[in-house]
Structure formats: structure tokens, C-alpha cells
Coordinates of C-alpha atoms in Angstrom, one line a residue:
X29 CA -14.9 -15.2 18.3
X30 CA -11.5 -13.7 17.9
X31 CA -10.0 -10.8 20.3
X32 CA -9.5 -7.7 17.9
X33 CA -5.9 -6.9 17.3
X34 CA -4.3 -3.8 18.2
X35 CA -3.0 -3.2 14.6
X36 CA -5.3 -1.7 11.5
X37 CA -3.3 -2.4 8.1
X38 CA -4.2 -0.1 4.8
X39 CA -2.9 -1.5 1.5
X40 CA -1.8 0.1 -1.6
X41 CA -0.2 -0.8 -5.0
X42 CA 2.3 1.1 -7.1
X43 CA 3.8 0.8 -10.8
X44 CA 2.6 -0.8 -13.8
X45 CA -1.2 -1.9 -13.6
X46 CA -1.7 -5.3 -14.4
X47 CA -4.2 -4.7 -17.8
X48 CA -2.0 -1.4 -19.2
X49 CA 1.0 -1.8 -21.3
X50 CA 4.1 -1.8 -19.4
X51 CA 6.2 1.7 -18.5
X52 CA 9.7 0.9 -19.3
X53 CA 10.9 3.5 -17.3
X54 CA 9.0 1.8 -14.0
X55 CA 8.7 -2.2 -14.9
X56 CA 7.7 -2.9 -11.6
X57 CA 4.2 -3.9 -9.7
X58 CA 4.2 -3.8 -6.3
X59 CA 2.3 -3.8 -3.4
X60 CA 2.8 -2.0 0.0
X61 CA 1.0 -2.6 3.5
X62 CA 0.9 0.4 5.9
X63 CA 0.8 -1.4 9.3
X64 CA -0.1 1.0 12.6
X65 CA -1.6 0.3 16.1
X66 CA -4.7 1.8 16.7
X67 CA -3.8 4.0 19.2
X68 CA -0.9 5.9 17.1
X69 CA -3.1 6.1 14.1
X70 CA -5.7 8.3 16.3
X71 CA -2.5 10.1 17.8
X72 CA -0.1 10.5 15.0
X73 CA -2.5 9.9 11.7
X74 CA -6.3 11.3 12.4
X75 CA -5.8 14.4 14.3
X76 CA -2.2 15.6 12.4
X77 CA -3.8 15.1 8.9
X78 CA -7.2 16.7 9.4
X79 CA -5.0 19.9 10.4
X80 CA -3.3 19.8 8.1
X81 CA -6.1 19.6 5.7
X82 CA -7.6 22.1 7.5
X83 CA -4.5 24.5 7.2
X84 CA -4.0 24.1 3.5
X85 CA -7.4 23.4 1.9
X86 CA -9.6 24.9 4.4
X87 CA -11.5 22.0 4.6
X88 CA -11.3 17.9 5.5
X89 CA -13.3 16.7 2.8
X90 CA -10.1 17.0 0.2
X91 CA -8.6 13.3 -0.1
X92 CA -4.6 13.5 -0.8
X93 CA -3.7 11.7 -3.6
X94 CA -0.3 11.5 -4.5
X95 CA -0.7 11.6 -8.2
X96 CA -2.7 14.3 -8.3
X97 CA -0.1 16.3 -6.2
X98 CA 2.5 15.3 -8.8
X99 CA 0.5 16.3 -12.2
X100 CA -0.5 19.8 -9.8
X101 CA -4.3 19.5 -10.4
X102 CA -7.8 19.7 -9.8
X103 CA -7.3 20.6 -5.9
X104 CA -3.8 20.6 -6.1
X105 CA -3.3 22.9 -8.9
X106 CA -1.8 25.4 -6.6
X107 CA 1.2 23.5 -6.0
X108 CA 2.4 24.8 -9.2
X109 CA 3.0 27.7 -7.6
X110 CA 6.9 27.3 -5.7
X111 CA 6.2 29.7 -2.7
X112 CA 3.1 27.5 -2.1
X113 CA 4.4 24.2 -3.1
X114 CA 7.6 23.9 -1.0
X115 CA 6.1 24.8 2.6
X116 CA 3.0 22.5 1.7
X117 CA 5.0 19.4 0.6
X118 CA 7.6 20.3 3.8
X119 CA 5.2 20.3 5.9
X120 CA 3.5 17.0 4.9
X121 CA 6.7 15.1 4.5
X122 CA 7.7 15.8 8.4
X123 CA 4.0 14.7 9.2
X124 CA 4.4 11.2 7.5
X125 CA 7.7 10.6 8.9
X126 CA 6.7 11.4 12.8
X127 CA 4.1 8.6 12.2
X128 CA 5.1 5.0 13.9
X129 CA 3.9 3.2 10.9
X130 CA 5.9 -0.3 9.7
X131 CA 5.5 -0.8 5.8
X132 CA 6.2 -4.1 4.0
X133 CA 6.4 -4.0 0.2
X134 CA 6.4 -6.8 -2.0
X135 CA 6.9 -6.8 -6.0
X136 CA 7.9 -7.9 -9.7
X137 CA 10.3 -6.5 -11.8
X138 CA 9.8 -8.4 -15.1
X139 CA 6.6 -7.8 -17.4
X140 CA 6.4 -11.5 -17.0
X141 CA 3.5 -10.7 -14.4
X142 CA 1.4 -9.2 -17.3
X143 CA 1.8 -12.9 -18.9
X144 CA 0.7 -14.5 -15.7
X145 CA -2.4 -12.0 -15.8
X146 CA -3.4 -12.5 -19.1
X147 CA -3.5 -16.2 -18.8
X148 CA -5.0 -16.0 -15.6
X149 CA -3.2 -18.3 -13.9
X150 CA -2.8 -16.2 -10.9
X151 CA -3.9 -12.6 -9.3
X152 CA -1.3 -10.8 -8.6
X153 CA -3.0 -8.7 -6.1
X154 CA -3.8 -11.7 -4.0
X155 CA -0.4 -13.4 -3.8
X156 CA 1.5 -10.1 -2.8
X157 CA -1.3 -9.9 -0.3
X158 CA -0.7 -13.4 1.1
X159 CA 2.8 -13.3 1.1
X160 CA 3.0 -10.3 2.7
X161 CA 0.6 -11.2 5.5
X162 CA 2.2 -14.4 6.3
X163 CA 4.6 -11.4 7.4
X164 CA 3.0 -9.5 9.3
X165 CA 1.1 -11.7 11.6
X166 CA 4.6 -12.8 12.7
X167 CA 5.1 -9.6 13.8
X168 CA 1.4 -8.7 15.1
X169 CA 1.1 -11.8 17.3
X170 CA 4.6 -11.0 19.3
X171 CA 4.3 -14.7 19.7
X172 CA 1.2 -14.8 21.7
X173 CA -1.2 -18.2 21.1
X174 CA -4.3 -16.1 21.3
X175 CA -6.3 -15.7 18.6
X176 CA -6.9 -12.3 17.2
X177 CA -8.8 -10.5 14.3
X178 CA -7.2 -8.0 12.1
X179 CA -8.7 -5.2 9.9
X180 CA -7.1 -4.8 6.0
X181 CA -8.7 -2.3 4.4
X182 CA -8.3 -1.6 0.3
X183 CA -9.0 0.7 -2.1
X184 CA -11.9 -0.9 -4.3
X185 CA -10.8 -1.8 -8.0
X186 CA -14.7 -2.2 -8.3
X187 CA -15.0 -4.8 -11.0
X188 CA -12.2 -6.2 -9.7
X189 CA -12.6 -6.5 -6.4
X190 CA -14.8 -10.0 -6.6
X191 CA -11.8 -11.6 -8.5
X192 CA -9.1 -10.7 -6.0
X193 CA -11.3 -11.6 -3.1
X194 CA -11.8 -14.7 -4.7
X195 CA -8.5 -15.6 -5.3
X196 CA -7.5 -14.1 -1.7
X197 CA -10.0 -16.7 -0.1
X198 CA -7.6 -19.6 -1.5
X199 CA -4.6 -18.4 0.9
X200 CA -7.0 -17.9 3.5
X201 CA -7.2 -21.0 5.2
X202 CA -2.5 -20.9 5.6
X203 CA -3.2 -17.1 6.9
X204 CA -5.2 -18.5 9.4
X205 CA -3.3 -20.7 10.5
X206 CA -0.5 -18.4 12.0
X207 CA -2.9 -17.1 14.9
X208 CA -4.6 -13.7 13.0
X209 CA -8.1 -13.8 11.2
X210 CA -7.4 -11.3 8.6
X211 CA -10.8 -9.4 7.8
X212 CA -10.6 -7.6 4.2
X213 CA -12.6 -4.6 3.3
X214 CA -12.5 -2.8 0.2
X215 CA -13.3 0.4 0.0
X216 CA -14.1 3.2 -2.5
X217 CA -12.0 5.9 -3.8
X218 CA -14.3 8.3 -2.5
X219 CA -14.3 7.7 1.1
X220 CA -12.1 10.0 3.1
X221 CA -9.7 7.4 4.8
X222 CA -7.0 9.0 6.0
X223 CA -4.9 5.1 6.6
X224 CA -5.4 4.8 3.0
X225 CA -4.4 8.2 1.9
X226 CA -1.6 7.9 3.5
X227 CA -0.2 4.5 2.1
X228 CA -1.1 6.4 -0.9
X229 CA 1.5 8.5 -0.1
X230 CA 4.2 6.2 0.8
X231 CA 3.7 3.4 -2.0
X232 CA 5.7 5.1 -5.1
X233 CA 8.9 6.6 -2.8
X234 CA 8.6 2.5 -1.9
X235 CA 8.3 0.9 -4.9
X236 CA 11.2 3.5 -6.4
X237 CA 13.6 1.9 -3.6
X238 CA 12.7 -1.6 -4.8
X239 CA 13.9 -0.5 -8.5
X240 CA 16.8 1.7 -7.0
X241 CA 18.1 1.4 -3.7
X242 CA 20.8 4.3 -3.4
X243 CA 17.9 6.3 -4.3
X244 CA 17.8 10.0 -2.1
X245 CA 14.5 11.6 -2.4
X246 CA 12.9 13.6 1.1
X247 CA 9.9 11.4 0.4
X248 CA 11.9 8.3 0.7
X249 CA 14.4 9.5 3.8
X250 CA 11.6 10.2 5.7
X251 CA 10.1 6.7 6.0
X252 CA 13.4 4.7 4.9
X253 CA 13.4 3.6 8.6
X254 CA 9.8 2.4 8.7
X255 CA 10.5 0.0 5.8
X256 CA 10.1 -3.4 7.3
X257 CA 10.8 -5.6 4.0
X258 CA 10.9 -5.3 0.5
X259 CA 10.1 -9.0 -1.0
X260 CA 11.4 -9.5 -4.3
X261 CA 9.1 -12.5 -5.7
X262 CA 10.2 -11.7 -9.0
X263 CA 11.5 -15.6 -9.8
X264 CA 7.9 -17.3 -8.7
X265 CA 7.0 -16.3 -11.9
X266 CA 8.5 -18.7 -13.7
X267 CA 7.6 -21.2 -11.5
X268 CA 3.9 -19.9 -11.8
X269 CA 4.4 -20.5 -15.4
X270 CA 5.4 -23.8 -15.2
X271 CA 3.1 -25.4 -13.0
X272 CA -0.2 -23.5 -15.5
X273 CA 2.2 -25.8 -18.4
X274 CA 1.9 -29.1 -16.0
X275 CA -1.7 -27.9 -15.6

């Protein structure tokens, strides 16, 4: 039985999805891990975002969802209104960045990965998973020998989901191996997680610094400093490629 870690991670993926035609205006697919202790997420996370919700929807039942903030509809519809939007969108921005998160991204740049897809020689979802793991519990374990079990919680691609744990359970056995038992649980859209709202939140202003650095946006300034790595594994493709040709 492992000791449960002090950390809770929340994962989330940005850019082109892997079975859509590619947007040549964002050719990237990436994927970024929110990583907080336990204690900060009830401190910094829970209790800031429920008022929050509470303030500006009169209710915690509204999940925040980036996209729907930026298209300014369904419950967000009265962002389109300036006097309402600015405050709002202030105030939330300051929230996120007074929360002692660490993010790790990892991601492609080529439409390659929709090749690698289609020929299903690898899940994309899984790998970036792995790789950015391997990561993390080098960080988690401070270099303690004790065993420990870790909580990774993602949103449920439903049909999906059996696939990419599959594929996951492959790299398992490495993960292992550096000291942290990473549990996965996938969850649906409809739950009110507030960890995985708010790596909703992060993941595009992320993902737009892997295409452009120099980029300037509030969203991004306000968690540039909790950016722990940005992992371009845009040249394993090829080498994904060739070993399905040895194959």
C-alpha cells in the first residue's frame, strides 16, 4: 500500500483534436498538467472559486469553461456586455495567478500527429501523459525513497477513454518505477471540478506560448511564472513513423 502524495494533478489538452482537420492558424496539440498540493488547492482553489461563482453567477453549480467564455454564451452570454466583461475576466485572472499551481505542457507542432493517429500507431494522449509524468514525480518525490500514490484526474473523452487508458497502461510499469503510483481517473464534463476547470483555463494561454513565446496576453502573464516546462516532442514523430515502417 502506497502513502498518498501530497500533490493532486488535473490534466487538460489544447489545439487541434486529434480526428478534426487541422487549424492552420493553431497546428499544435498539446497537453498541460496542473500540479497543486492538497492543501493550497482547498486554500487558494476551492474556497476562491466558489465565491467567485457565487459573486458572478449567483450560484456554484456553473462550470467555467474557457471556450464558452470566449464565444460569450449560454451562461456567459453576458460577457458580451464590456462593463460586465472586464471586471469579471479581471477579477478571475488575479484569482488564477494567486494560486501556487506548477503546470508542465507538452506538444506537436506538425500535423504529422494526425498521421500517427490515423494509423494508430500511437495515442497521442498517452505519450504526452507519460512523458510528462516521468516529470513530475521527479519533482513530487523531492528525492524521498518512499513510495507514494498520486491522483490524475481527466476530463472523460468517453469513447475514448478505454483506448487512452489502454495505451497509458503500457508506460505504466517505467512510471512506476520512479517511486509514484499514478492513479488515473477520468471524469465527465459534467462534474463540477473546480482542479479541472481551472486547467481548463490555463491550457490555451499555454499552448499559445508553445507556438509564440514573446507572446503578452494578461491570461498568460499571470501564470508565465508557474510554467514548469514546455516539452517540445515534435521530432519523435518521425521516429514513431519509422519504427510502425520496421513494424
Amino acid at each position: 500500500m502506497h502513502a498518498r502524495s501530497e500533490f493532486i494533478i488535473y490534466v487538460d489538452e489544447s489545439g487541434t483534436p486529434m480526428r478534426r482537420k487541422i487549424d492552420p492558424s493553431f497546428p499544435i496539440f498539446s497537453l498541460q498538467l496542473l500540479v497543486i498540493a492538497k492543501t493550497d488547492y482547498a486554500e487558494f482553489v476551492a474556497g476562491p472559486l466558489v465565491n467567485f461563482k457565487l459573486k458572478y453567477h449567483q450560484t456554484d453549480s456553473v462550470i467555467l469553461r474557457g471556450s464558452a467564455m470566449r464565444r460569450r454564451e449560454g451562461q456567459f452570454e453576458f460577457l458580451n456586455d464590456p462593463l460586465k466583461a472586464n471586471p469579471y475576466l479581471a477579477e478571475l485572472t488575479e484569482l488564477i495567478g494567486r494560486i501556487p499551481m506548477r503546470l508542465y505542457s507538452a506538444f506537436w507542432l506538425h500535423d504529422e500527429a494526425m498521421v500517427l493517429s490515423g494509423l494508430g500507431i500511437i495515442d497521442p494522449y498517452a505519450h504526452f501523459l507519460k512523458r510528462l509524468l516521468a516529470v513530475v514525480s521527479n519533482e513530487i518525490t523531492d528525492g524521498s525513497k518512499a513510495k507514494t500514490s498520486c491522483r490524475v484526474l481527466v476530463e472523460s473523452r468517453h469513447d475514448s477513454d478505454a483506448k487512452m487508458l489502454q495505451a497509458f497502461d503500457l508506460y505504466r510499469a517505467s512510471l512506476d518505477n520512479s517511486g509514484v503510483h499514478f492513479e488515473i481517473e477520468m471524469v465527465k464534463k459534467e462534474v463540477n471540478i473546480l482542479g479541472l476547470q481551472l486547467v481548463d483555463l490555463v491550457a490555451l494561454p499555454v499552448a499559445h506560448s508553445c507556438l509564440n513565446p514573446e507572446i503578452t496576453g494578461r491570461d498568460w502573464l499571470a501564470i508565465r511564472d508557474k510554467v514548469v516546462c514546455r516539452l517540445d516532442l515534435t521530432e519523435e514523430i518521425q521516429f514513431f513513423l519509422d519504427e510502425s515502417m520496421l513494424g
